[in-house]
mmCIF file of C-alpha atoms in Angstrom:
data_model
loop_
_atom_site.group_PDB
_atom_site.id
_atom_site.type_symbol
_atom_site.label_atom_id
_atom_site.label_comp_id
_atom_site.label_asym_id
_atom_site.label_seq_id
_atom_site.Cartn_x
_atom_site.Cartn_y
_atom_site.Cartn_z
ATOM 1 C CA UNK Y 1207 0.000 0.000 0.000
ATOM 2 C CA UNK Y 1208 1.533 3.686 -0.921
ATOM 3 C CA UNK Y 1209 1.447 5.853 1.712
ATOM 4 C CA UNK Y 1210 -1.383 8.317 2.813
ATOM 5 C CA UNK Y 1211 -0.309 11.434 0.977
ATOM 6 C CA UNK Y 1212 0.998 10.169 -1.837
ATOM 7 C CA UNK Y 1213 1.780 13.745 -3.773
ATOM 8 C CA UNK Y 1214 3.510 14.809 -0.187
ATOM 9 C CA UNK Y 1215 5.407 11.807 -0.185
ATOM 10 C CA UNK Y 1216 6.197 12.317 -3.623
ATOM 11 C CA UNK Y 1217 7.814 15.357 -3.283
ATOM 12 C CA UNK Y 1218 9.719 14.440 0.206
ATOM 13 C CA UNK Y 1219 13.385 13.723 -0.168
ATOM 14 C CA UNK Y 1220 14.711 10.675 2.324
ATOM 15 C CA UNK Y 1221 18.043 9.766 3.511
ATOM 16 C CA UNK Y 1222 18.120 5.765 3.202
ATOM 17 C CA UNK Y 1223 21.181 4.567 4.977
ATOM 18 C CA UNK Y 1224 21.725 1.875 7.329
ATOM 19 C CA UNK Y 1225 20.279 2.411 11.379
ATOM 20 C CA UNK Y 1226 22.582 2.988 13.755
ATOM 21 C CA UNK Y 1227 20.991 1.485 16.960
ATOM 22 C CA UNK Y 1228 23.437 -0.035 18.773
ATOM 23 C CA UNK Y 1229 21.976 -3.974 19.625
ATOM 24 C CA UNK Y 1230 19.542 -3.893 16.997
ATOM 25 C CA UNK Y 1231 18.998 -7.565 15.631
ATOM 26 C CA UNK Y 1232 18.203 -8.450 12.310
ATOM 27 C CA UNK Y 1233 17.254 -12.264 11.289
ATOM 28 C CA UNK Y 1234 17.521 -13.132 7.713
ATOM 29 C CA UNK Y 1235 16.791 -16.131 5.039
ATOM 30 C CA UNK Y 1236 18.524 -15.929 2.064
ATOM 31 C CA UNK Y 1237 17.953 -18.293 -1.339
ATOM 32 C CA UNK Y 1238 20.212 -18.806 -4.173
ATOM 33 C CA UNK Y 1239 18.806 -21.088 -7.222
ATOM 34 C CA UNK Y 1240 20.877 -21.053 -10.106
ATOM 35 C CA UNK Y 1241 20.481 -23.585 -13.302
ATOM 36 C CA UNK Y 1242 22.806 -23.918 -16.129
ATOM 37 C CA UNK Y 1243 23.127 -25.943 -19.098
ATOM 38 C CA UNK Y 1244 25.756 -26.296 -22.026
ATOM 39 C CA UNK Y 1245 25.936 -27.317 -25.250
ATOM 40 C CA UNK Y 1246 28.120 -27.378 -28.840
ATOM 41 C CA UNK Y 1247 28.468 -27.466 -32.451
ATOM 42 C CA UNK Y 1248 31.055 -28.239 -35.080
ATOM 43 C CA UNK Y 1249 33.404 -30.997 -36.180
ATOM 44 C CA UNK Y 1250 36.319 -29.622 -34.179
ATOM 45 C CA UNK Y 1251 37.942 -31.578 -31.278
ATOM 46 C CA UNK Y 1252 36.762 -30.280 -27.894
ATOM 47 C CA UNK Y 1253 40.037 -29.240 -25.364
ATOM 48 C CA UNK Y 1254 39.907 -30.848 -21.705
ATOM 49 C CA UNK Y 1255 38.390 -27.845 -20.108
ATOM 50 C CA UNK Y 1256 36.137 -27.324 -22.765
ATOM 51 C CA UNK Y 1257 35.181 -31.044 -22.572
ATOM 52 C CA UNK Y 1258 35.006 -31.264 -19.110
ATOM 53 C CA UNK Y 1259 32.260 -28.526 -19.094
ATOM 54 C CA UNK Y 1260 30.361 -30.057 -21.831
ATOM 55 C CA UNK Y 1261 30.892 -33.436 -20.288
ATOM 56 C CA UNK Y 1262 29.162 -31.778 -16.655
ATOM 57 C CA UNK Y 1263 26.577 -29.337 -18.195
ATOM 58 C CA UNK Y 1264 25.114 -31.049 -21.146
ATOM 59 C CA UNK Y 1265 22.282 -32.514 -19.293
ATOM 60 C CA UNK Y 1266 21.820 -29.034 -17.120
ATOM 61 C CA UNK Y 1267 23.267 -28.207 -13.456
ATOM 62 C CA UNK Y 1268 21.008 -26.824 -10.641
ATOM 63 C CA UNK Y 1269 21.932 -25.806 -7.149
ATOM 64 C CA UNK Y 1270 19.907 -24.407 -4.798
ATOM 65 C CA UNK Y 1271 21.482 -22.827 -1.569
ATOM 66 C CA UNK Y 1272 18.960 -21.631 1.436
ATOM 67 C CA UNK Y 1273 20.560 -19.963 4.917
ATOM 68 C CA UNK Y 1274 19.383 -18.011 7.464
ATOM 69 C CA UNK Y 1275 21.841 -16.062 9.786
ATOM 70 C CA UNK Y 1276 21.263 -12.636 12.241
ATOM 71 C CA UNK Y 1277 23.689 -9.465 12.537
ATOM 72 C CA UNK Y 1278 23.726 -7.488 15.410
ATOM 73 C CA UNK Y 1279 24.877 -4.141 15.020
ATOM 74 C CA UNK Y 1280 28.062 -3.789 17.538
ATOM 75 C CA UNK Y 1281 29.314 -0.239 16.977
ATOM 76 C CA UNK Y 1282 29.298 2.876 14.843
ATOM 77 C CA UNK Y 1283 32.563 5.131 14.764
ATOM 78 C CA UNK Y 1284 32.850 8.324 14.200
ATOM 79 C CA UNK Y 1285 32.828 7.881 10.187
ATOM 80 C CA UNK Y 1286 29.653 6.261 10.213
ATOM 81 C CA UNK Y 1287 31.187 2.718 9.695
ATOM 82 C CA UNK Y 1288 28.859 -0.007 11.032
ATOM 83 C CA UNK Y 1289 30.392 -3.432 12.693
ATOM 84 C CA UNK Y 1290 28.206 -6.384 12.886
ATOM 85 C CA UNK Y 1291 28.496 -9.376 14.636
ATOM 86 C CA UNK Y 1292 27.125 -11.915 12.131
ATOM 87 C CA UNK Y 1293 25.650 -15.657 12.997
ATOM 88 C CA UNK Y 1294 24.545 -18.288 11.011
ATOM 89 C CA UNK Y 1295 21.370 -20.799 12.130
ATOM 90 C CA UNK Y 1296 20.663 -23.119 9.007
ATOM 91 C CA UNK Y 1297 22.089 -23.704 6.053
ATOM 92 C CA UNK Y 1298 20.783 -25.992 3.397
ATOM 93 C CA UNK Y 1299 22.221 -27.406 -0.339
ATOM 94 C CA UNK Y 1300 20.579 -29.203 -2.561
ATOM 95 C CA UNK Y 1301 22.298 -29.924 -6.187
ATOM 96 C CA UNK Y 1302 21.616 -31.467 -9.473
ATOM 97 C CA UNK Y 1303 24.331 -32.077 -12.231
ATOM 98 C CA UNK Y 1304 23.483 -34.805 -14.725
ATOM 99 C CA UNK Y 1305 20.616 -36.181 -13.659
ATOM 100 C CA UNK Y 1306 22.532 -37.156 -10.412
ATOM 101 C CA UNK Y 1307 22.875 -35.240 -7.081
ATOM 102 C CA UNK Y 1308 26.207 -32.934 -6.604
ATOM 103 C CA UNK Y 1309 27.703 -34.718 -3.816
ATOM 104 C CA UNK Y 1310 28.898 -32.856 -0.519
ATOM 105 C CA UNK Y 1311 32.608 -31.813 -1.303
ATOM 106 C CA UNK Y 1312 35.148 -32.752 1.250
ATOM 107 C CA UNK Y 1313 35.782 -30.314 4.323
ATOM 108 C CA UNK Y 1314 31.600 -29.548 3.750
ATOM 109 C CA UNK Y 1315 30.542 -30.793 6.626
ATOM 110 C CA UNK Y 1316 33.041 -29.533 8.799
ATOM 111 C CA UNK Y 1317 32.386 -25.827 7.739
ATOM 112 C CA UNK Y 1318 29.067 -26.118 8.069
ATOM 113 C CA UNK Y 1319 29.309 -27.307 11.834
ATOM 114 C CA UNK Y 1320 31.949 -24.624 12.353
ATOM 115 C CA UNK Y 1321 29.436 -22.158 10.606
ATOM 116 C CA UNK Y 1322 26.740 -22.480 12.818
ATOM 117 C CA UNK Y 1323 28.791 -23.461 16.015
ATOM 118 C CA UNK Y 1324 29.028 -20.091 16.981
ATOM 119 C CA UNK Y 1325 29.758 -16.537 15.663
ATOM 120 C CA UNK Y 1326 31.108 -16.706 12.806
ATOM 121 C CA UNK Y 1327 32.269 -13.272 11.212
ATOM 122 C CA UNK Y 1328 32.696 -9.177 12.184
ATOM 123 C CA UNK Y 1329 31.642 -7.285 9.510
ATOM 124 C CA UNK Y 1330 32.362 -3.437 8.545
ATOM 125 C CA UNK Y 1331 29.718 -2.116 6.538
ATOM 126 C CA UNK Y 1332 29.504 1.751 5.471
ATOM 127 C CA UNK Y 1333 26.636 3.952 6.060
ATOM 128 C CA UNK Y 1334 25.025 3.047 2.736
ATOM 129 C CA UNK Y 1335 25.697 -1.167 3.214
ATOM 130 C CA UNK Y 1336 28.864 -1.278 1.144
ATOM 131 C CA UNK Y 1337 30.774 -3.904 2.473
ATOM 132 C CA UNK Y 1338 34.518 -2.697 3.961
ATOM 133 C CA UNK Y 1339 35.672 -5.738 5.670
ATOM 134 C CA UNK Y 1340 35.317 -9.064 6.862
ATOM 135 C CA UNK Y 1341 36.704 -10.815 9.664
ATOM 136 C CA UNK Y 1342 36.103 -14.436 10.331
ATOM 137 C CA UNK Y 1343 36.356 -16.260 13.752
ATOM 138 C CA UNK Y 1344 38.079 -19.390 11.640
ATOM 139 C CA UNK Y 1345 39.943 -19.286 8.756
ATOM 140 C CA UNK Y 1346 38.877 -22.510 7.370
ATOM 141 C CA UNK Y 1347 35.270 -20.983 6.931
ATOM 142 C CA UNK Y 1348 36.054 -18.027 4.518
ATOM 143 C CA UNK Y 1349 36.093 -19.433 1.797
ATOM 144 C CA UNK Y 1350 32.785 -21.424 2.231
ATOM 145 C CA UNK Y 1351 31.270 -18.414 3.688
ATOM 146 C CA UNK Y 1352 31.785 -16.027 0.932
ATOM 147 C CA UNK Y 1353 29.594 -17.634 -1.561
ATOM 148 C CA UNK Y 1354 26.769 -16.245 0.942
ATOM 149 C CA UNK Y 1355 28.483 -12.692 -0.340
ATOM 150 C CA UNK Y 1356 28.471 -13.557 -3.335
ATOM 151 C CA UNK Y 1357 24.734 -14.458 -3.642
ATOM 152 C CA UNK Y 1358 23.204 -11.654 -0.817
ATOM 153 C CA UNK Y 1359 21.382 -8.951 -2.338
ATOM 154 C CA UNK Y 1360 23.122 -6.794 -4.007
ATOM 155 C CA UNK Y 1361 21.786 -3.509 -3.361
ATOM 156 C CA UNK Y 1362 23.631 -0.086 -2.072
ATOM 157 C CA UNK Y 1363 22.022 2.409 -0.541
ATOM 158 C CA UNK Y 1364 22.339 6.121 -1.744
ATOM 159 C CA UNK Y 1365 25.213 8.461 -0.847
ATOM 160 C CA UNK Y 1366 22.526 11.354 -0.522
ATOM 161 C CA UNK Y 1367 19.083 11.869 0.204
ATOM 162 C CA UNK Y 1368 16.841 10.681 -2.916
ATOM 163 C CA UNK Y 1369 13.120 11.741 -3.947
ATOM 164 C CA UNK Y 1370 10.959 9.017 -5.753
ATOM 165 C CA UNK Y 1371 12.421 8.361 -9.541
ATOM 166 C CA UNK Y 1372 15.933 9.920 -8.122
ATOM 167 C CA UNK Y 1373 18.285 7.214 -9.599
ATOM 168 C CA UNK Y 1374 21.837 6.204 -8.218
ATOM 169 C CA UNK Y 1375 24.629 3.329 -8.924
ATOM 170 C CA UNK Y 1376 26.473 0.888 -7.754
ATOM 171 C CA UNK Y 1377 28.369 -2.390 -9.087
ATOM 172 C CA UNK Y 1378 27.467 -5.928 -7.866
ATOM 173 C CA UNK Y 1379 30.333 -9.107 -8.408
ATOM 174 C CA UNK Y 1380 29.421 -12.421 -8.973
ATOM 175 C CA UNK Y 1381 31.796 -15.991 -9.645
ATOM 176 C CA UNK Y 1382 33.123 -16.975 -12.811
ATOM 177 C CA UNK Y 1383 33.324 -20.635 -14.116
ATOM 178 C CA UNK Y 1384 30.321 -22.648 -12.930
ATOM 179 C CA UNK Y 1385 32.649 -24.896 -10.876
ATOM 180 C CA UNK Y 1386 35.332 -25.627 -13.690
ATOM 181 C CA UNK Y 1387 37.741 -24.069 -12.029
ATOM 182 C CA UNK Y 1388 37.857 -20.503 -13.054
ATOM 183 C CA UNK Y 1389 38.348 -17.927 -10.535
ATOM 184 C CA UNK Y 1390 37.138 -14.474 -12.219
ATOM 185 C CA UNK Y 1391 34.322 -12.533 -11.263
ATOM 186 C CA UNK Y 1392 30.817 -11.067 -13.341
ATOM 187 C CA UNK Y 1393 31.081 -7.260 -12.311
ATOM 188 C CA UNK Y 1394 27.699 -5.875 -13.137
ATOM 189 C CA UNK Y 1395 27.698 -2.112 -13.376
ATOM 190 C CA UNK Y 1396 23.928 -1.206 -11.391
ATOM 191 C CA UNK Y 1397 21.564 1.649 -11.509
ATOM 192 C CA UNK Y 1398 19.311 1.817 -8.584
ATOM 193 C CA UNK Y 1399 15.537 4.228 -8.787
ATOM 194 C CA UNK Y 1400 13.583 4.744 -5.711
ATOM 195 C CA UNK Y 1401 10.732 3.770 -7.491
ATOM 196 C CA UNK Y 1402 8.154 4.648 -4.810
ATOM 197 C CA UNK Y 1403 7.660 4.677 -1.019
ATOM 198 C CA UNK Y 1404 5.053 2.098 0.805
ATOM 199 C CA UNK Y 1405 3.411 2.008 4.299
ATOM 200 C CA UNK Y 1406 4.901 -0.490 6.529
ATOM 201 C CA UNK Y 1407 4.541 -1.183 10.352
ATOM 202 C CA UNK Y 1408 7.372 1.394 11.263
ATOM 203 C CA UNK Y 1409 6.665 3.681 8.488
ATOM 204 C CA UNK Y 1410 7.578 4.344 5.119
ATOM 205 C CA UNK Y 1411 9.660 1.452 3.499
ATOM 206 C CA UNK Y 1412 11.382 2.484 -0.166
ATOM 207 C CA UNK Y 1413 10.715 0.051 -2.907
ATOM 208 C CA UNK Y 1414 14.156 0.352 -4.621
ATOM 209 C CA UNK Y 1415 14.534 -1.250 -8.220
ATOM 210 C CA UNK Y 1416 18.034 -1.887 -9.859
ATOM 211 C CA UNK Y 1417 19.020 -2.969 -13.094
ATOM 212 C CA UNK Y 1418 22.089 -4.001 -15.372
ATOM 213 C CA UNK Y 1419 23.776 -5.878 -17.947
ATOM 214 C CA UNK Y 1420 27.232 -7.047 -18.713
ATOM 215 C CA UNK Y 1421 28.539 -7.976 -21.834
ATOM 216 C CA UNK Y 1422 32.768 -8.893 -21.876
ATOM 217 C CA UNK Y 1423 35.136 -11.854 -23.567
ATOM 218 C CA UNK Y 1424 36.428 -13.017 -20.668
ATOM 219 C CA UNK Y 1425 40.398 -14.454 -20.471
ATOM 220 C CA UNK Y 1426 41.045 -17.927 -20.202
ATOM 221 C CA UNK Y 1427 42.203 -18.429 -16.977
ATOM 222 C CA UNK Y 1428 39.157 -16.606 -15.755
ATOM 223 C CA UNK Y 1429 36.688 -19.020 -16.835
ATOM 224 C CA UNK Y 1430 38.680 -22.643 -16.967
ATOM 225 C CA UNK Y 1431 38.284 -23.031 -20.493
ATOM 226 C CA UNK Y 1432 40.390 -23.236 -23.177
ATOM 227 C CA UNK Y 1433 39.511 -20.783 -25.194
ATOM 228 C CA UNK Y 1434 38.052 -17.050 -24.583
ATOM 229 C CA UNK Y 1435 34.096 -16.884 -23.678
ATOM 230 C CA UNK Y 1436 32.002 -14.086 -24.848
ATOM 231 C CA UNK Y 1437 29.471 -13.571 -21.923
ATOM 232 C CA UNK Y 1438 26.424 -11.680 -21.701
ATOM 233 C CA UNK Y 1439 24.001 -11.009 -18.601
ATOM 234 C CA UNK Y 1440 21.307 -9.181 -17.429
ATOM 235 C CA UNK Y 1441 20.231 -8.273 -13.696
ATOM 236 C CA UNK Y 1442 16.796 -6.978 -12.403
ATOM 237 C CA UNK Y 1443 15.274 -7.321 -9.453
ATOM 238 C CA UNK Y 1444 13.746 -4.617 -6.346
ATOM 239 C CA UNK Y 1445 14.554 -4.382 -2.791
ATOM 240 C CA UNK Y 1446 12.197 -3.297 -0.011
ATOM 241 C CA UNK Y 1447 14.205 -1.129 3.026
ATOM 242 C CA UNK Y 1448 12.551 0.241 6.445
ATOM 243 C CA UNK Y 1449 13.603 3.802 6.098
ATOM 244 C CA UNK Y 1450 12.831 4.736 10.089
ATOM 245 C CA UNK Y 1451 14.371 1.230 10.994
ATOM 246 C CA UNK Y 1452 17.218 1.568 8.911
ATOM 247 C CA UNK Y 1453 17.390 -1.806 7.574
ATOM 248 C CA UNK Y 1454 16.699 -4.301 4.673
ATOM 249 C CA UNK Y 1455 12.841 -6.221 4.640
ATOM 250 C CA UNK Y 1456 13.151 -8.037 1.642
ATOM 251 C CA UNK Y 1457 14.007 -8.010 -1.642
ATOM 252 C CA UNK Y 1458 14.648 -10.498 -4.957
ATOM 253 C CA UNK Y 1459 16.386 -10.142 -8.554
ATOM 254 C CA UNK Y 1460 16.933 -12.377 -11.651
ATOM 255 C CA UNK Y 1461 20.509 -12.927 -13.291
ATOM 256 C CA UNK Y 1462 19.877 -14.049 -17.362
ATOM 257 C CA UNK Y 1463 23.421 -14.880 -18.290
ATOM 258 C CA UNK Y 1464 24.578 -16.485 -22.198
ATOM 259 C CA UNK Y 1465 28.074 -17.185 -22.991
ATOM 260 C CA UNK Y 1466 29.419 -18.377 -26.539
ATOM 261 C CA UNK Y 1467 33.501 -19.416 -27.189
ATOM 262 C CA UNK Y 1468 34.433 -20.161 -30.854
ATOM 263 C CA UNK Y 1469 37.540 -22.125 -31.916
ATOM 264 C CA UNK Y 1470 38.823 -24.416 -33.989
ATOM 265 C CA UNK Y 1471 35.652 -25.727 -35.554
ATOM 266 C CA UNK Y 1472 33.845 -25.595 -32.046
ATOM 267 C CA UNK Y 1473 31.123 -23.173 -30.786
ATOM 268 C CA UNK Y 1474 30.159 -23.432 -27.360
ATOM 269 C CA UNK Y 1475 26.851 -22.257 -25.508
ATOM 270 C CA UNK Y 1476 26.674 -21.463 -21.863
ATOM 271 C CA UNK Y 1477 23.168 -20.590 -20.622
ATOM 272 C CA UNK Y 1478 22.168 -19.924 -17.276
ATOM 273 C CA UNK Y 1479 19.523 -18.220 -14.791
ATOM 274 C CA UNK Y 1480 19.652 -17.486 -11.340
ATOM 275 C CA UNK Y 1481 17.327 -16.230 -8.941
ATOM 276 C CA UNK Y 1482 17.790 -14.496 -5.587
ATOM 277 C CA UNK Y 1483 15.631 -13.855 -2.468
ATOM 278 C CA UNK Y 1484 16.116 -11.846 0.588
ATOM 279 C CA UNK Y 1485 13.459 -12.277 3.893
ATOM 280 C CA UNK Y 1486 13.188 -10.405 7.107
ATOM 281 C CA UNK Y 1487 12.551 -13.519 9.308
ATOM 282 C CA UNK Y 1488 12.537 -11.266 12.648
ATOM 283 C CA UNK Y 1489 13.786 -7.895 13.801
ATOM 284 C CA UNK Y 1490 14.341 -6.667 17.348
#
């Protein structure tokens, strides 16, 4: 529902940045579903990388990743930085890669326990939820915690205040290589509208849109395969944000993604969707 006076409201300018109440608890459940699929044409021979992804993707890959975790706000310096104490309660995986289930890689289970043993990371966030730094309470969980990163919503607030239809940007990073071993990352340059301002329970909450595309031949080494890869993707999505509370309610977005490598008498197609949603599970 928009709020009362709508033309007033229209007219307002609001300053959308993180709340700095010191205790405040947010609980969230995050979902990542991605599906990808792979295929090629021509009488060329296919390189190992190239048939390795052909070999895994031809019948389609989906993973679906669910957790839910809280961050309590800790302290806010003098620069407006924000340090979170951030906890993880569930985490759930569930994978399909040709026509059988991805099993659990080794170390899985052990990260997991560690992840939800206790708290698991400090995080330094500025005023508008850019993310500064990260500090985890073991080492061996960074680099199974950061595909959480990777997949959370990736929204920034504005640097200024913002009127309804005042547009700003920001650029959101995402993996390379659907598990072939590349290590680059999708930067995807953002523009964010405050597209118009709701009633919630505390007051208004801004309905934030973003969109993007990305369009790049990526380097070898980036992707695992052995030739260059053409990619193209698209991201939309909205996010909803408690402007009196100073925090994230929800939110969701789409990634469209095609990639194409030619060589040697072999074209290769990479398609692939993914899907992300953000929940307020409880807020004190």
């Amino acid at each position: 529902m928009l709020l009362p006076n709508a033309a007033a409201a229209q007219d307002a300018a609001y300053r959308l940045q993180l709340g700095d109440d010191i205790g405040q608890i947010n609980r969230y459940r995050l979902v990542f579903d991605l599906e990808m699929r792979a295929e090629y044409t021509g009488e060329g021979a296919l390189d190992a990388g190239a048939r390795q992804l052909i070999d895994a993707l031809a019948d389609g890959m989906s993973v679906s990743t669910a957790v839910e975790y809280d961050e309590r706000l800790m302290a806010v310096d003098p620069a407006g930085v924000r340090t979170f104490d951030v906890r993880w309660h569930d985490y759930q995986f569930r994978g399909r890669i040709s026509g059988a289930e991805i099993p659990e890689p080794p170390g899985r289970a052990e990260a997991t326990h560690d992840l939800l043993a206790s708290s698991a990371a400090r995080v330094r966030t500025s005023p508008t939820g850019q993310t500064i730094g990260v500090e985890y309470s073991n080492p061996r969980l960074e680099a199974f915690a950061r595909q959480f990163e990777q997949a959370g919503m990736p929204t920034y607030l504005p640097e200024n205040a913002v009127r309804v239809g005042d547009s700003w940007t920001g650029v959101a990073s995402f993996p390379l290589g659907a598990g072939m071993g590349g290590k680059g990352s999708m930067e995807i340059d953002l523009v964010h509208t405050l597209k118009e301002l709701r009633q919630g329970p505390n007051g208004p909450v801004a309905v934030i849109v973003l969109s993007g595309s990305y369009s790049q031949l990526q380097a070898m080494e980036d992707v695992g395969l052995g030739a260059p890869l053409h990619m193209d993707a698209s991201l939309t999505g909205s996010t909803l944000f408690d402007i009196s509370q100073g925090r994230f309610v929800g939110g969701n977005y789409q990634i469209d993604m095609f990639a194409l490598s030619a060589a040697e008498g072999v074209e290769i197609q990479l398609t692939g969707h993914a899907t992300g949603t953000l929940e307020l599970v409880d807020g004190q």
